[in-house]
Tab-separated table of C-alpha atoms in Angstrom:
chain	number	residue	atom	x	y	z
A	1	UNK	CA	35.886	-128.197	-92.326
A	2	UNK	CA	38.042	-127.306	-95.325
A	3	UNK	CA	36.181	-126.795	-98.598
A	4	UNK	CA	37.332	-126.526	-102.194
A	5	UNK	CA	34.749	-124.413	-104.032
A	6	UNK	CA	34.121	-123.907	-107.744
A	7	UNK	CA	32.041	-121.163	-109.398
A	8	UNK	CA	31.563	-121.105	-113.183
A	9	UNK	CA	27.900	-120.235	-113.687
A	10	UNK	CA	28.610	-117.061	-115.703
A	11	UNK	CA	31.632	-115.421	-117.329
A	12	UNK	CA	33.459	-115.527	-113.990
A	13	UNK	CA	35.684	-118.514	-113.275
A	14	UNK	CA	36.520	-118.752	-109.593
A	15	UNK	CA	38.022	-121.325	-107.248
A	16	UNK	CA	38.707	-121.098	-103.532
A	17	UNK	CA	39.900	-123.012	-100.505
A	18	UNK	CA	38.015	-121.951	-97.382
A	19	UNK	CA	37.571	-123.174	-93.826
A	20	UNK	CA	35.503	-121.842	-90.917
A	21	UNK	CA	38.168	-119.308	-89.999
A	22	UNK	CA	39.764	-118.143	-93.220
A	23	UNK	CA	39.628	-117.720	-96.976
A	24	UNK	CA	42.875	-119.588	-97.463
A	25	UNK	CA	43.080	-118.911	-101.198
A	26	UNK	CA	40.905	-117.610	-103.991
A	27	UNK	CA	41.566	-117.304	-107.719
A	28	UNK	CA	39.015	-115.410	-109.808
A	29	UNK	CA	39.029	-114.425	-113.466
A	30	UNK	CA	36.388	-112.224	-115.119
A	31	UNK	CA	37.454	-112.702	-118.696
A	32	UNK	CA	36.114	-114.420	-121.791
A	33	UNK	CA	38.036	-117.645	-121.538
A	34	UNK	CA	36.460	-121.067	-121.696
A	35	UNK	CA	36.027	-122.487	-118.206
A	36	UNK	CA	37.355	-125.800	-119.470
A	37	UNK	CA	40.652	-123.988	-120.050
A	38	UNK	CA	40.796	-122.253	-116.694
A	39	UNK	CA	39.259	-124.209	-113.822
A	40	UNK	CA	41.690	-127.099	-113.409
A	41	UNK	CA	44.824	-124.906	-113.768
A	42	UNK	CA	43.322	-122.481	-111.236
A	43	UNK	CA	42.638	-125.300	-108.781
A	44	UNK	CA	46.153	-126.652	-109.283
A	45	UNK	CA	47.575	-123.173	-108.643
A	46	UNK	CA	45.763	-122.466	-105.383
A	47	UNK	CA	46.556	-125.950	-104.099
A	48	UNK	CA	50.229	-125.558	-104.984
A	49	UNK	CA	50.511	-122.049	-103.512
A	50	UNK	CA	48.905	-123.128	-100.231
A	51	UNK	CA	50.634	-126.524	-100.112
A	52	UNK	CA	47.221	-128.181	-100.041
A	53	UNK	CA	46.622	-131.707	-101.256
A	54	UNK	CA	43.137	-132.633	-102.419
A	55	UNK	CA	43.284	-135.361	-99.774
A	56	UNK	CA	43.352	-132.518	-97.200
A	57	UNK	CA	39.998	-131.200	-98.468
A	58	UNK	CA	36.874	-132.309	-96.577
A	59	UNK	CA	34.267	-131.501	-99.242
A	60	UNK	CA	33.897	-130.108	-102.743
A	61	UNK	CA	31.353	-127.309	-103.219
A	62	UNK	CA	30.065	-126.200	-106.593
A	63	UNK	CA	27.654	-123.575	-107.849
A	64	UNK	CA	24.915	-125.614	-109.552
A	65	UNK	CA	22.735	-122.967	-111.205
A	66	UNK	CA	20.945	-121.322	-112.707
A	67	UNK	CA	23.306	-119.685	-115.166
A	68	UNK	CA	25.231	-120.447	-118.324
A	69	UNK	CA	24.446	-123.955	-119.518
A	70	UNK	CA	28.014	-124.548	-120.663
A	71	UNK	CA	29.593	-122.975	-117.603
A	72	UNK	CA	27.455	-125.000	-115.215
A	73	UNK	CA	28.173	-128.254	-117.036
A	74	UNK	CA	31.918	-127.633	-116.908
A	75	UNK	CA	31.915	-126.564	-113.270
A	76	UNK	CA	29.785	-129.441	-112.052
A	77	UNK	CA	31.730	-131.992	-114.130
A	78	UNK	CA	35.031	-130.662	-112.774
A	79	UNK	CA	33.806	-130.788	-109.179
A	80	UNK	CA	32.346	-134.276	-109.607
A	81	UNK	CA	35.539	-135.531	-111.205
A	82	UNK	CA	37.584	-134.420	-108.215
A	83	UNK	CA	35.050	-135.590	-105.633
A	84	UNK	CA	34.489	-139.032	-107.121
A	85	UNK	CA	38.168	-139.704	-107.785
A	86	UNK	CA	39.085	-138.787	-104.202
A	87	UNK	CA	35.915	-140.143	-102.544
A	88	UNK	CA	34.978	-136.717	-101.190
A	89	UNK	CA	31.440	-135.545	-100.416
A	90	UNK	CA	29.951	-132.673	-102.395
A	91	UNK	CA	27.794	-129.685	-101.501
A	92	UNK	CA	25.478	-128.304	-104.187
A	93	UNK	CA	25.149	-124.525	-103.771
A	94	UNK	CA	22.345	-122.717	-105.617
A	95	UNK	CA	24.110	-120.018	-107.629
A	96	UNK	CA	22.078	-117.062	-106.411
A	97	UNK	CA	22.424	-118.133	-102.778
A	98	UNK	CA	26.184	-118.210	-103.207
A	99	UNK	CA	26.076	-114.781	-104.841
A	100	UNK	CA	24.015	-113.415	-101.937
A	101	UNK	CA	26.799	-114.457	-99.554
A	102	UNK	CA	28.957	-111.736	-101.131
A	103	UNK	CA	26.953	-109.440	-98.852
A	104	UNK	CA	26.826	-111.583	-95.734
A	105	UNK	CA	25.892	-109.476	-92.728
A	106	UNK	CA	24.075	-106.671	-94.538
A	107	UNK	CA	20.739	-105.583	-93.097
A	108	UNK	CA	19.273	-104.892	-96.525
A	109	UNK	CA	17.175	-107.208	-98.618
A	110	UNK	CA	19.559	-108.849	-101.105
A	111	UNK	CA	18.436	-109.334	-104.711
A	112	UNK	CA	20.978	-111.170	-106.879
A	113	UNK	CA	20.084	-110.992	-110.571
A	114	UNK	CA	21.685	-112.768	-113.513
A	115	UNK	CA	21.088	-111.928	-117.152
A	116	UNK	CA	18.825	-114.574	-118.700
A	117	UNK	CA	18.472	-112.703	-122.030
A	118	UNK	CA	15.306	-111.354	-123.685
A	119	UNK	CA	14.655	-108.839	-120.871
A	120	UNK	CA	14.528	-111.592	-118.258
A	121	UNK	CA	16.735	-112.322	-115.263
A	122	UNK	CA	17.272	-115.156	-112.853
A	123	UNK	CA	16.572	-113.726	-109.417
A	124	UNK	CA	16.273	-114.627	-105.769
A	125	UNK	CA	15.423	-112.546	-102.715
A	126	UNK	CA	17.265	-113.072	-99.437
A	127	UNK	CA	18.239	-111.444	-96.171
A	128	UNK	CA	20.339	-112.100	-93.086
A	129	UNK	CA	18.432	-112.048	-89.787
A	130	UNK	CA	20.576	-112.149	-86.648
A	131	UNK	CA	23.397	-113.447	-88.790
A	132	UNK	CA	21.292	-116.254	-90.249
A	133	UNK	CA	20.646	-116.560	-93.965
A	134	UNK	CA	16.961	-116.439	-94.878
A	135	UNK	CA	15.305	-117.028	-98.225
A	136	UNK	CA	12.432	-114.602	-98.796
A	137	UNK	CA	11.605	-115.872	-102.272
A	138	UNK	CA	12.947	-118.827	-104.228
A	139	UNK	CA	15.074	-118.495	-107.336
A	140	UNK	CA	13.018	-117.886	-110.458
A	141	UNK	CA	13.183	-116.757	-114.060
A	142	UNK	CA	11.337	-113.460	-114.289
A	143	UNK	CA	10.817	-110.536	-116.648
A	144	UNK	CA	12.647	-107.420	-115.476
A	145	UNK	CA	9.372	-105.454	-115.378
A	146	UNK	CA	7.715	-108.142	-113.230
A	147	UNK	CA	10.635	-108.148	-110.808
A	148	UNK	CA	10.384	-104.374	-110.454
A	149	UNK	CA	6.673	-104.685	-109.655
A	150	UNK	CA	7.326	-107.439	-107.112
A	151	UNK	CA	9.949	-105.331	-105.344
A	152	UNK	CA	7.801	-102.191	-105.401
A	153	UNK	CA	4.900	-104.119	-103.878
A	154	UNK	CA	6.798	-105.944	-101.136
A	155	UNK	CA	10.036	-104.256	-100.080
A	156	UNK	CA	11.384	-100.866	-99.043
A	157	UNK	CA	15.176	-101.092	-99.358
A	158	UNK	CA	17.117	-103.588	-101.498
A	159	UNK	CA	20.613	-104.091	-102.845
A	160	UNK	CA	21.284	-105.642	-106.252
A	161	UNK	CA	24.270	-107.674	-107.355
A	162	UNK	CA	25.102	-109.885	-110.310
A	163	UNK	CA	25.552	-109.358	-114.036
A	164	UNK	CA	21.823	-108.698	-114.438
A	165	UNK	CA	22.438	-105.193	-113.109
A	166	UNK	CA	23.737	-104.042	-116.481
A	167	UNK	CA	20.651	-105.168	-118.389
A	168	UNK	CA	18.108	-104.031	-115.785
A	169	UNK	CA	19.658	-100.728	-114.677
A	170	UNK	CA	17.799	-98.400	-117.056
A	171	UNK	CA	14.425	-100.021	-116.391
A	172	UNK	CA	14.945	-99.923	-112.629
A	173	UNK	CA	15.974	-96.266	-112.794
A	174	UNK	CA	12.679	-95.379	-114.426
A	175	UNK	CA	10.346	-97.749	-112.628
A	176	UNK	CA	11.582	-98.709	-109.156
A	177	UNK	CA	9.907	-96.605	-106.464
A	178	UNK	CA	11.742	-98.088	-103.476
A	179	UNK	CA	15.205	-97.351	-102.115
A	180	UNK	CA	17.830	-99.446	-103.844
A	181	UNK	CA	21.575	-99.616	-104.337
A	182	UNK	CA	23.995	-101.651	-106.405
A	183	UNK	CA	26.747	-103.637	-104.750
A	184	UNK	CA	30.249	-102.327	-105.333
A	185	UNK	CA	32.279	-103.892	-108.131
A	186	UNK	CA	34.207	-105.802	-105.450
A	187	UNK	CA	31.060	-107.641	-104.400
A	188	UNK	CA	28.968	-107.566	-107.566
A	189	UNK	CA	30.205	-110.679	-109.361
A	190	UNK	CA	30.454	-114.358	-108.490
A	191	UNK	CA	33.083	-115.561	-106.014
A	192	UNK	CA	34.025	-119.104	-105.126
A	193	UNK	CA	34.722	-117.965	-101.555
A	194	UNK	CA	31.054	-116.993	-101.207
A	195	UNK	CA	30.012	-120.369	-102.622
A	196	UNK	CA	32.214	-121.933	-99.949
A	197	UNK	CA	30.682	-119.825	-97.165
A	198	UNK	CA	27.198	-120.896	-98.197
A	199	UNK	CA	28.452	-124.479	-98.433
A	200	UNK	CA	29.756	-124.354	-94.851
A	201	UNK	CA	26.271	-123.415	-93.650
A	202	UNK	CA	24.669	-126.108	-95.797
A	203	UNK	CA	27.130	-128.664	-94.406
A	204	UNK	CA	25.969	-127.773	-90.887
A	205	UNK	CA	22.468	-128.675	-92.087
A	206	UNK	CA	23.758	-132.058	-93.222
A	207	UNK	CA	23.493	-131.283	-96.914
A	208	UNK	CA	26.503	-133.266	-98.086
A	209	UNK	CA	25.960	-135.638	-100.983
A	210	UNK	CA	27.730	-138.091	-103.211
A	211	UNK	CA	28.936	-136.652	-106.493
A	212	UNK	CA	26.673	-139.174	-108.209
A	213	UNK	CA	23.674	-137.174	-106.997
A	214	UNK	CA	24.828	-133.723	-108.105
A	215	UNK	CA	23.664	-132.161	-111.360
A	216	UNK	CA	23.211	-128.628	-112.735
A	217	UNK	CA	19.932	-126.830	-112.084
A	218	UNK	CA	19.339	-124.939	-115.324
A	219	UNK	CA	15.879	-123.705	-114.264
A	220	UNK	CA	14.735	-123.749	-117.878
A	221	UNK	CA	15.371	-125.820	-121.025
A	222	UNK	CA	18.409	-124.951	-123.123
A	223	UNK	CA	18.027	-122.888	-126.290
A	224	UNK	CA	18.466	-126.042	-128.361
A	225	UNK	CA	15.758	-127.817	-126.375
A	226	UNK	CA	13.379	-124.863	-126.725
A	227	UNK	CA	13.972	-124.713	-130.487
A	228	UNK	CA	13.371	-128.464	-130.805
A	229	UNK	CA	10.126	-128.190	-128.868
A	230	UNK	CA	8.984	-125.284	-131.051
A	231	UNK	CA	9.821	-127.305	-134.150
A	232	UNK	CA	7.748	-130.225	-132.886
A	233	UNK	CA	4.776	-127.942	-132.278
A	234	UNK	CA	4.986	-126.564	-135.815
A	235	UNK	CA	5.158	-129.995	-137.425
């Protein structure tokens, strides 16, 4: 199966073409450019450089959240546009599961964390057992101090990755009692190739869908929605 994957849940914009045997192409930018400016040109570039037509792609995979509201909307809309126009199935990849696949094969407990602002992170807890991906705890929105307590109470050796490292590092240094490491900068940020690897496993589980059924999973209301709700409560 050949997959075109899109990752735009944070500052990283990444696209990749992957099959079961090879990362055929990957284009990743960690720079403050609007994903609406970058994703389609990046897809065009990797297709052109690998002489790949979209008709040659078997499925479109996209990171669906949580993460940046704008980034997720752009990524999902881009993926749906391609899938629906070419009648291709889609695979919705939870963002933190895709991020965990940066460390496929490690024996450690994997804890991807993404900055959710206000001393909170989006987090998941995963591992690979005998080469099989296993979810130890579902994705959630959690205070950094509560995550530290959860890890101290339940695990002995973990590895962190994701942009939440920067905001949680000082607190973890003072309060984590377990063994922990940070992924190298090569594996710390989002990669479309990892989204594709997770998508290949999900495809084996039959989790292919029509683009009509795919939507971002924000995990919480947007800032505008929260402010509107607060305004309603005050009035």
